[in-house]
Short mmCIF file of C-alpha atoms and ligand atoms in Angstrom, two decimals:
data_model
loop_
_atom_site.label_atom_id
_atom_site.label_comp_id
_atom_site.label_asym_id
_atom_site.label_seq_id
_atom_site.Cartn_x
_atom_site.Cartn_y
_atom_site.Cartn_z
CA UNK A 1 108.15 152.33 114.73
CA UNK A 2 108.89 152.63 110.96
CA UNK A 3 111.48 149.97 111.02
CA UNK A 4 108.96 147.42 112.97
CA UNK A 5 106.60 147.82 110.15
CA UNK A 6 109.43 147.62 107.89
CA UNK A 7 110.48 144.11 109.29
CA UNK A 8 106.92 142.94 109.50
CA UNK A 9 106.36 143.51 105.82
CA UNK A 10 109.37 141.84 104.80
CA UNK A 11 108.74 138.78 106.86
CA UNK A 12 104.97 138.96 105.48
CA UNK A 13 106.08 138.99 101.99
CA UNK A 14 109.00 136.31 102.85
CA UNK A 15 106.29 133.81 104.22
CA UNK A 16 103.55 134.10 101.60
CA UNK A 17 106.99 133.92 98.91
CA UNK A 18 107.98 130.39 100.75
CA UNK A 19 103.86 129.40 101.02
CA UNK A 20 103.63 129.94 97.42
CA UNK A 21 106.82 128.04 96.39
CA UNK A 22 105.68 125.17 98.47
CA UNK A 23 101.73 125.02 97.35
CA UNK A 24 103.43 124.99 93.72
CA UNK A 25 106.14 121.66 94.45
CA UNK A 26 104.71 118.31 93.81
CA UNK A 27 105.88 115.14 95.49
CA UNK A 28 106.10 111.93 93.90
CA UNK A 29 107.49 108.66 95.71
CA UNK A 30 108.64 106.46 92.85
CA UNK A 31 108.67 102.50 93.96
CA UNK A 32 111.53 100.25 92.32
CA UNK A 33 112.66 96.84 93.42
CA UNK A 34 116.14 96.51 91.94
CA UNK A 35 119.57 97.64 93.45
CA UNK A 36 120.41 100.86 93.47
CA UNK A 37 123.55 100.10 91.28
CA UNK A 38 121.48 98.37 88.98
CA UNK A 39 121.60 99.82 85.45
CA UNK A 40 117.48 100.18 85.53
CA UNK A 41 117.81 101.94 88.85
CA UNK A 42 120.43 104.81 87.36
CA UNK A 43 118.69 105.08 84.12
CA UNK A 44 115.63 106.08 86.85
CA UNK A 45 117.61 108.41 89.07
CA UNK A 46 118.43 110.13 85.66
CA UNK A 47 114.87 110.47 84.93
CA UNK A 48 114.51 111.88 88.05
CA UNK A 49 117.31 114.20 87.70
CA UNK A 50 115.94 115.10 84.15
CA UNK A 51 112.26 116.01 85.37
CA UNK A 52 113.69 118.11 88.22
CA UNK A 53 115.70 120.24 85.62
CA UNK A 54 113.14 120.45 83.29
CA UNK A 55 110.21 121.17 85.90
CA UNK A 56 112.91 124.12 87.80
CA UNK A 57 112.10 121.93 90.57
CA UNK A 58 108.92 122.16 90.69
CA UNK A 59 108.23 118.27 90.27
CA UNK A 60 110.21 116.52 93.09
CA UNK A 61 110.37 112.76 92.60
CA UNK A 62 112.21 110.42 95.28
CA UNK A 63 113.25 107.25 94.04
CA UNK A 64 112.69 104.15 96.43
CA UNK A 65 115.60 101.49 95.52
CA UNK A 66 115.70 97.57 96.21
CA UNK A 67 111.99 97.02 97.04
CA UNK A 68 112.48 99.30 99.89
CA UNK A 69 109.07 100.73 99.73
CA UNK A 70 106.85 98.28 98.33
CA UNK A 71 108.08 94.51 97.00
CA UNK A 72 108.25 94.05 93.23
CA UNK A 73 104.61 92.19 93.28
CA UNK A 74 102.94 94.93 94.84
CA UNK A 75 104.36 98.04 92.90
CA UNK A 76 102.28 97.88 90.13
CA UNK A 77 99.41 97.81 92.67
CA UNK A 78 100.50 100.25 94.76
CA UNK A 79 100.46 102.98 91.59
CA UNK A 80 97.14 101.53 90.91
CA UNK A 81 95.85 102.59 94.14
CA UNK A 82 97.92 105.69 94.54
CA UNK A 83 99.93 104.65 97.39
CA UNK A 84 103.11 105.72 95.11
CA UNK A 85 102.78 107.97 92.47
CA UNK A 86 105.17 106.12 90.32
CA UNK A 87 106.32 102.61 89.81
CA UNK A 88 108.73 100.11 88.24
CA UNK A 89 107.69 96.42 87.75
CA UNK A 90 108.69 93.56 85.63
CA UNK A 91 105.64 93.01 83.22
CA UNK A 92 105.89 89.38 82.97
CA UNK A 93 105.46 88.58 86.36
CA UNK A 94 101.93 89.83 86.01
CA UNK A 95 100.73 87.73 83.09
CA UNK A 96 98.23 86.05 84.70
CA UNK A 97 96.39 89.15 84.96
CA UNK A 98 96.75 89.74 81.19
CA UNK A 99 98.73 87.73 78.77
CA UNK A 100 99.67 90.64 77.39
CA UNK A 101 102.31 91.58 80.11
CA UNK A 102 103.79 88.30 79.38
CA UNK A 103 104.64 88.52 75.66
CA UNK A 104 107.90 89.54 76.34
CA UNK A 105 108.49 86.58 78.41
CA UNK A 106 107.89 84.13 75.56
CA UNK A 107 110.59 81.98 74.63
CA UNK A 108 112.70 82.30 71.19
CA UNK A 109 110.29 84.93 69.91
CA UNK A 110 112.51 87.83 70.12
CA UNK A 111 116.41 86.65 69.65
CA UNK A 112 118.12 89.90 69.84
CA UNK A 113 117.41 93.32 71.00
CA UNK A 114 116.14 94.66 67.61
CA UNK A 115 113.59 91.89 67.62
CA UNK A 116 112.66 92.82 71.43
CA UNK A 117 112.19 96.49 70.74
CA UNK A 118 109.92 95.45 67.38
CA UNK A 119 107.64 93.30 69.78
CA UNK A 120 107.69 96.06 71.98
CA UNK A 121 106.22 98.19 69.38
CA UNK A 122 103.79 95.48 68.61
CA UNK A 123 102.75 94.74 72.39
CA UNK A 124 102.83 98.99 73.49
CA UNK A 125 98.96 100.10 72.26
CA UNK A 126 97.38 97.18 74.00
CA UNK A 127 99.78 97.49 77.18
CA UNK A 128 99.10 101.35 77.27
CA UNK A 129 95.46 100.49 77.17
CA UNK A 130 95.42 97.92 79.95
CA UNK A 131 97.32 100.03 82.33
CA UNK A 132 95.11 102.94 81.25
CA UNK A 133 92.22 101.06 82.33
CA UNK A 134 94.26 100.40 85.57
CA UNK A 135 94.92 104.26 86.05
CA UNK A 136 98.47 104.23 85.44
CA UNK A 137 100.22 106.11 82.34
CA UNK A 138 103.07 104.27 80.88
CA UNK A 139 105.96 106.63 81.03
CA UNK A 140 108.66 103.80 79.60
CA UNK A 141 109.57 100.33 79.39
CA UNK A 142 113.30 98.99 79.05
CA UNK A 143 114.66 95.74 78.47
CA UNK A 144 116.51 93.28 80.49
CA UNK A 145 119.78 92.01 78.88
CA UNK A 146 118.87 88.06 77.24
CA UNK A 147 117.96 85.57 79.62
CA UNK A 148 120.09 82.42 79.97
CA UNK A 149 120.35 79.58 82.26
CA UNK A 150 122.29 79.13 85.85
CA UNK A 151 122.97 76.20 87.39
CA UNK A 152 125.19 74.47 90.04
CA UNK A 153 125.97 71.32 87.95
CA UNK A 154 126.59 71.72 84.48
CA UNK A 155 123.76 70.73 82.15
CA UNK A 156 123.56 69.35 78.72
CA UNK A 157 119.89 68.42 77.86
CA UNK A 158 116.71 69.74 79.41
CA UNK A 159 116.64 66.25 81.44
CA UNK A 160 119.83 67.60 83.21
CA UNK A 161 117.03 70.24 84.90
CA UNK A 162 114.74 67.48 86.27
CA UNK A 163 114.40 67.69 89.64
CA UNK A 164 116.32 70.94 90.28
CA UNK A 165 115.06 73.42 92.55
CA UNK A 166 114.28 76.36 89.90
CA UNK A 167 113.54 79.84 90.98
CA UNK A 168 110.98 81.28 88.94
CA UNK A 169 109.37 84.78 88.33
CA UNK A 170 106.54 84.47 86.08
CA UNK A 171 103.72 81.97 84.94
CA UNK A 172 106.05 81.28 81.87
CA UNK A 173 109.21 80.30 83.63
CA UNK A 174 107.06 78.24 86.07
CA UNK A 175 105.57 76.06 83.32
CA UNK A 176 108.96 75.49 81.83
CA UNK A 177 110.04 74.35 84.85
CA UNK A 178 107.17 71.96 85.24
CA UNK A 179 107.58 70.82 81.67
CA UNK A 180 111.16 70.18 82.34
CA UNK A 181 110.30 68.50 85.67
CA UNK A 182 112.24 70.90 87.98
CA UNK A 183 110.66 71.90 90.90
CA UNK A 184 109.50 75.84 90.87
CA UNK A 185 109.75 78.44 93.51
CA UNK A 186 108.72 82.01 93.06
CA UNK A 187 111.50 84.05 94.20
CA UNK A 188 111.85 87.82 94.19
CA UNK A 189 115.12 89.43 93.07
CA UNK A 190 115.67 91.13 96.02
CA UNK A 191 115.88 87.73 97.48
CA UNK A 192 117.88 85.73 94.93
CA UNK A 193 121.12 85.60 97.27
CA UNK A 194 119.39 84.54 100.17
CA UNK A 195 117.24 81.65 98.16
CA UNK A 196 120.86 80.47 96.68
CA UNK A 197 122.88 80.57 99.97
CA UNK A 198 120.26 78.65 101.77
CA UNK A 199 119.67 76.19 99.03
CA UNK A 200 116.39 76.71 98.40
CA UNK A 201 117.06 76.97 94.83
CA UNK A 202 119.63 75.64 92.39
CA UNK A 203 118.97 76.70 88.99
CA UNK A 204 116.94 80.09 87.64
CA UNK A 205 116.48 81.69 84.44
CA UNK A 206 117.43 85.68 83.83
CA UNK A 207 119.83 87.93 82.82
CA UNK A 208 123.62 88.41 82.66
CA UNK A 209 123.14 91.53 84.54
CA UNK A 210 120.91 90.06 87.39
CA UNK A 211 123.88 87.57 87.68
CA UNK A 212 126.48 90.13 88.40
CA UNK A 213 124.28 92.22 90.47
CA UNK A 214 123.86 89.45 92.59
CA UNK A 215 127.35 88.09 92.47
CA UNK A 216 125.64 84.71 91.21
CA UNK A 217 129.08 83.15 91.31
CA UNK A 218 129.43 82.91 94.64
CA UNK A 219 126.68 79.68 94.61
CA UNK A 220 126.55 78.97 91.23
CA UNK A 221 128.85 77.46 88.72
CA UNK A 222 127.32 77.89 84.86
CA UNK A 223 125.96 80.09 82.81
CA UNK A 224 124.44 79.16 79.35
CA UNK A 225 124.35 81.93 77.11
CA UNK A 226 120.38 80.72 75.57
CA UNK A 227 119.19 84.30 74.68
CA UNK A 228 115.94 82.82 75.67
CA UNK A 229 113.84 86.33 75.79
CA UNK A 230 114.51 89.51 76.59
CA UNK A 231 111.81 90.76 78.83
CA UNK A 232 111.34 94.36 79.99
CA UNK A 233 110.53 96.62 83.24
CA UNK A 234 107.73 99.11 82.93
CA UNK A 235 107.67 102.63 84.68
CA UNK A 236 104.42 103.89 85.30
CA UNK A 237 102.65 107.08 86.78
CA UNK A 238 99.41 107.25 88.63
CA UNK A 239 97.29 108.88 85.98
CA UNK A 240 95.27 110.88 89.04
CA UNK A 241 98.62 112.35 89.56
CA UNK A 242 100.24 113.09 86.12
CA UNK A 243 96.63 114.99 85.15
CA UNK A 244 97.31 116.88 88.33
CA UNK A 245 100.50 118.35 87.08
CA UNK A 246 100.11 121.44 84.74
CA UNK A 247 100.82 121.13 81.18
CA UNK A 248 103.89 122.06 80.71
CA UNK A 249 105.34 119.87 83.51
CA UNK A 250 103.10 116.80 81.93
CA UNK A 251 105.43 117.56 78.83
CA UNK A 252 108.42 117.78 80.55
CA UNK A 253 107.87 114.18 82.24
CA UNK A 254 107.04 112.85 78.86
CA UNK A 255 110.12 113.89 77.04
CA UNK A 256 112.30 112.75 80.10
CA UNK A 257 110.32 109.41 79.32
CA UNK A 258 111.03 109.18 76.46
CA UNK A 259 114.76 109.77 76.83
CA UNK A 260 114.98 107.48 79.48
CA UNK A 261 113.59 105.13 77.25
CA UNK A 262 116.05 105.40 74.91
CA UNK A 263 119.09 105.52 76.96
CA UNK A 264 117.64 102.17 78.97
CA UNK A 265 117.81 100.13 76.10
CA UNK A 266 121.27 101.40 74.37
CA UNK A 267 122.46 100.80 78.20
CA UNK A 268 121.27 97.30 78.32
CA UNK A 269 123.32 96.00 75.48
CA UNK A 270 126.42 97.34 76.88
CA UNK A 271 125.23 96.18 79.95
CA UNK A 272 125.05 92.76 78.95
CA UNK A 273 128.66 92.32 77.75
CA UNK A 274 130.10 93.93 80.93
CA UNK A 275 128.36 91.70 82.89
CA UNK A 276 129.15 88.89 81.01
CA UNK A 277 132.71 89.68 81.66
CA UNK A 278 132.16 89.94 85.58
CA UNK A 279 130.56 86.43 85.36
CA UNK A 280 133.83 85.18 83.92
CA UNK A 281 135.81 87.30 86.43
CA UNK A 282 134.07 86.00 89.15
CA UNK A 283 134.88 82.21 88.33
CA UNK A 284 131.88 81.26 86.53
CA UNK A 285 131.95 79.13 83.07
CA UNK A 286 129.89 81.40 80.63
CA UNK A 287 128.78 78.77 78.01
CA UNK A 288 126.77 78.42 74.51
CA UNK A 289 123.97 75.87 75.15
CA UNK A 290 124.33 72.43 73.71
CA UNK A 291 122.83 71.46 70.67
CA UNK A 292 120.68 69.05 72.64
CA UNK A 293 119.85 71.94 75.24
CA UNK A 294 119.16 73.98 72.16
CA UNK A 295 116.58 71.73 70.46
CA UNK A 296 114.79 70.76 73.77
CA UNK A 297 114.23 74.31 74.63
CA UNK A 298 113.12 74.91 71.53
CA UNK A 299 110.52 72.21 71.96
CA UNK A 300 109.46 73.42 75.21
CA UNK A 301 109.45 77.24 73.93
CA UNK A 302 106.99 75.94 71.16
CA UNK A 303 104.70 74.42 73.61
CA UNK A 304 104.78 77.47 76.04
CA UNK A 305 103.97 79.66 73.10
CA UNK A 306 101.01 77.87 71.87
CA UNK A 307 99.76 77.69 75.11
CA UNK A 308 99.77 81.29 75.65
CA UNK A 309 98.34 81.81 72.35
CA UNK A 310 95.47 80.06 73.36
CA UNK A 311 94.97 82.23 76.49
CA UNK A 312 95.60 85.41 74.84
CA UNK A 313 93.11 84.91 72.29
CA UNK A 314 92.50 87.82 70.02
CA UNK A 315 94.76 90.80 71.69
CA UNK A 316 97.49 88.32 72.08
CA UNK A 317 97.15 87.08 68.11
CA UNK A 318 96.90 90.90 67.06
CA UNK A 319 100.23 91.30 68.59
CA UNK A 320 101.91 88.19 67.24
CA UNK A 321 101.15 89.14 63.86
CA UNK A 322 101.86 92.72 64.05
CA UNK A 323 105.28 91.95 65.41
CA UNK A 324 105.90 89.27 62.59
CA UNK A 325 104.93 91.64 60.23
CA UNK A 326 107.46 94.33 61.80
CA UNK A 327 110.23 91.53 62.14
N1 PCA B 401 116.54 90.33 86.08
C1 PCA B 401 115.10 89.92 86.95
C2 PCA B 401 113.95 90.34 85.85
C3 PCA B 401 114.66 89.85 84.62
C4 PCA B 401 116.22 90.04 84.71
O1 PCA B 401 117.22 89.79 84.35
C5 PCA B 401 115.13 88.78 87.85
O2 PCA B 401 115.52 88.09 87.63
O3 PCA B 401 113.86 88.90 88.66
#
C-alpha cells in the first residue's frame, strides 16, 4: 500500500512537471519562400537555433522553407493575420502597398553594400512604423546580392531587350520591362526553373545567388553584372505573438535578430563572389554591361526613380534626403 501511494505521488509530480513545461513552451511557425540551401534560409535557421538556446527551449520556432507553408506574396499577410507567427518576404514586391517598401528596388540609387546599408538605415524608421501599423515587428532585413541581367541571347543595349519575355518581381521591374519594350510576367522565385524550362520567360533581373540557387545556366547563357540595386528580405514577427512573450524572451529574440542581420549582410557579400564563380563554372558567360547598355539602363533608372518619388510623396523624399546626406 505504502509503495502504491509513493508511485501515485511520483506520477502526479511527473505529470505536473510535464504539464508545466508544456504550458511554458511557445511554438511559432516561420514562413519563408526560398530553398533551404539559400543563404537567407541558412541565416534564418541559425536565428532559430540562437533563439532556442537563449530561451532554453522555451520558444520553439519551426522554419518552413521553399514557400511550403505560404507562397512569398502571401507571407506578409499571413504574419499580419496571425496565420504564421513569423515570416520572411521580399520587400520590393509589396511596393504597391507602400512606395517605401520599394525604395531598395530603385535602379542605381545604391550601387554597393555600404550604400545599400545606408539606404536601409534611411528607410528603417518609416519601414518599422509601416509594419507596426500592420501588426508586425521588424526583426531583421538582409540584402540579396546586387541585381544583374540574365538572358538567352546576348544583350548590348536596351533595344536587345525589346519583345523579350521578361520575368518581374516588383512594380519597378515591371515598369523597367515596359520602358524597354519587353513583355513582363510576374513569376515567383520558387517557380523560376519551371518558367524557364517551359519558355514562359527568356530573361530576368535577379542576383548571382538566385542564379546559382536555380542553376539558371541550364536555360540561359548570359549574365550582365549590372549591379542595378540591392534589395532586401525582411523578417517579421506578429506583434501579438511577440508581445505575448516574457520580457526576457523578447530580449533574446531581438538579440538573435540583431546577430542575424549582421551575419546576413556579411554572408550576402561572400555569397555574391561564390555565386558568380558557380555561374561561370556552369557555363554561363558572366560579363560587364556594355557602355551603351549601361547608359540605356541609367536613363530608364532616372525615369523610374522620378516616378517613384512622385508617388512616394513626403515620406519618400525624407528617406532619399536622409540617404543622400548619409552617403
Ligand atoms: N532573388 C529573389 C529576390 C531578389 C533576388 O536576388 C528573386 O529573384 O525573386
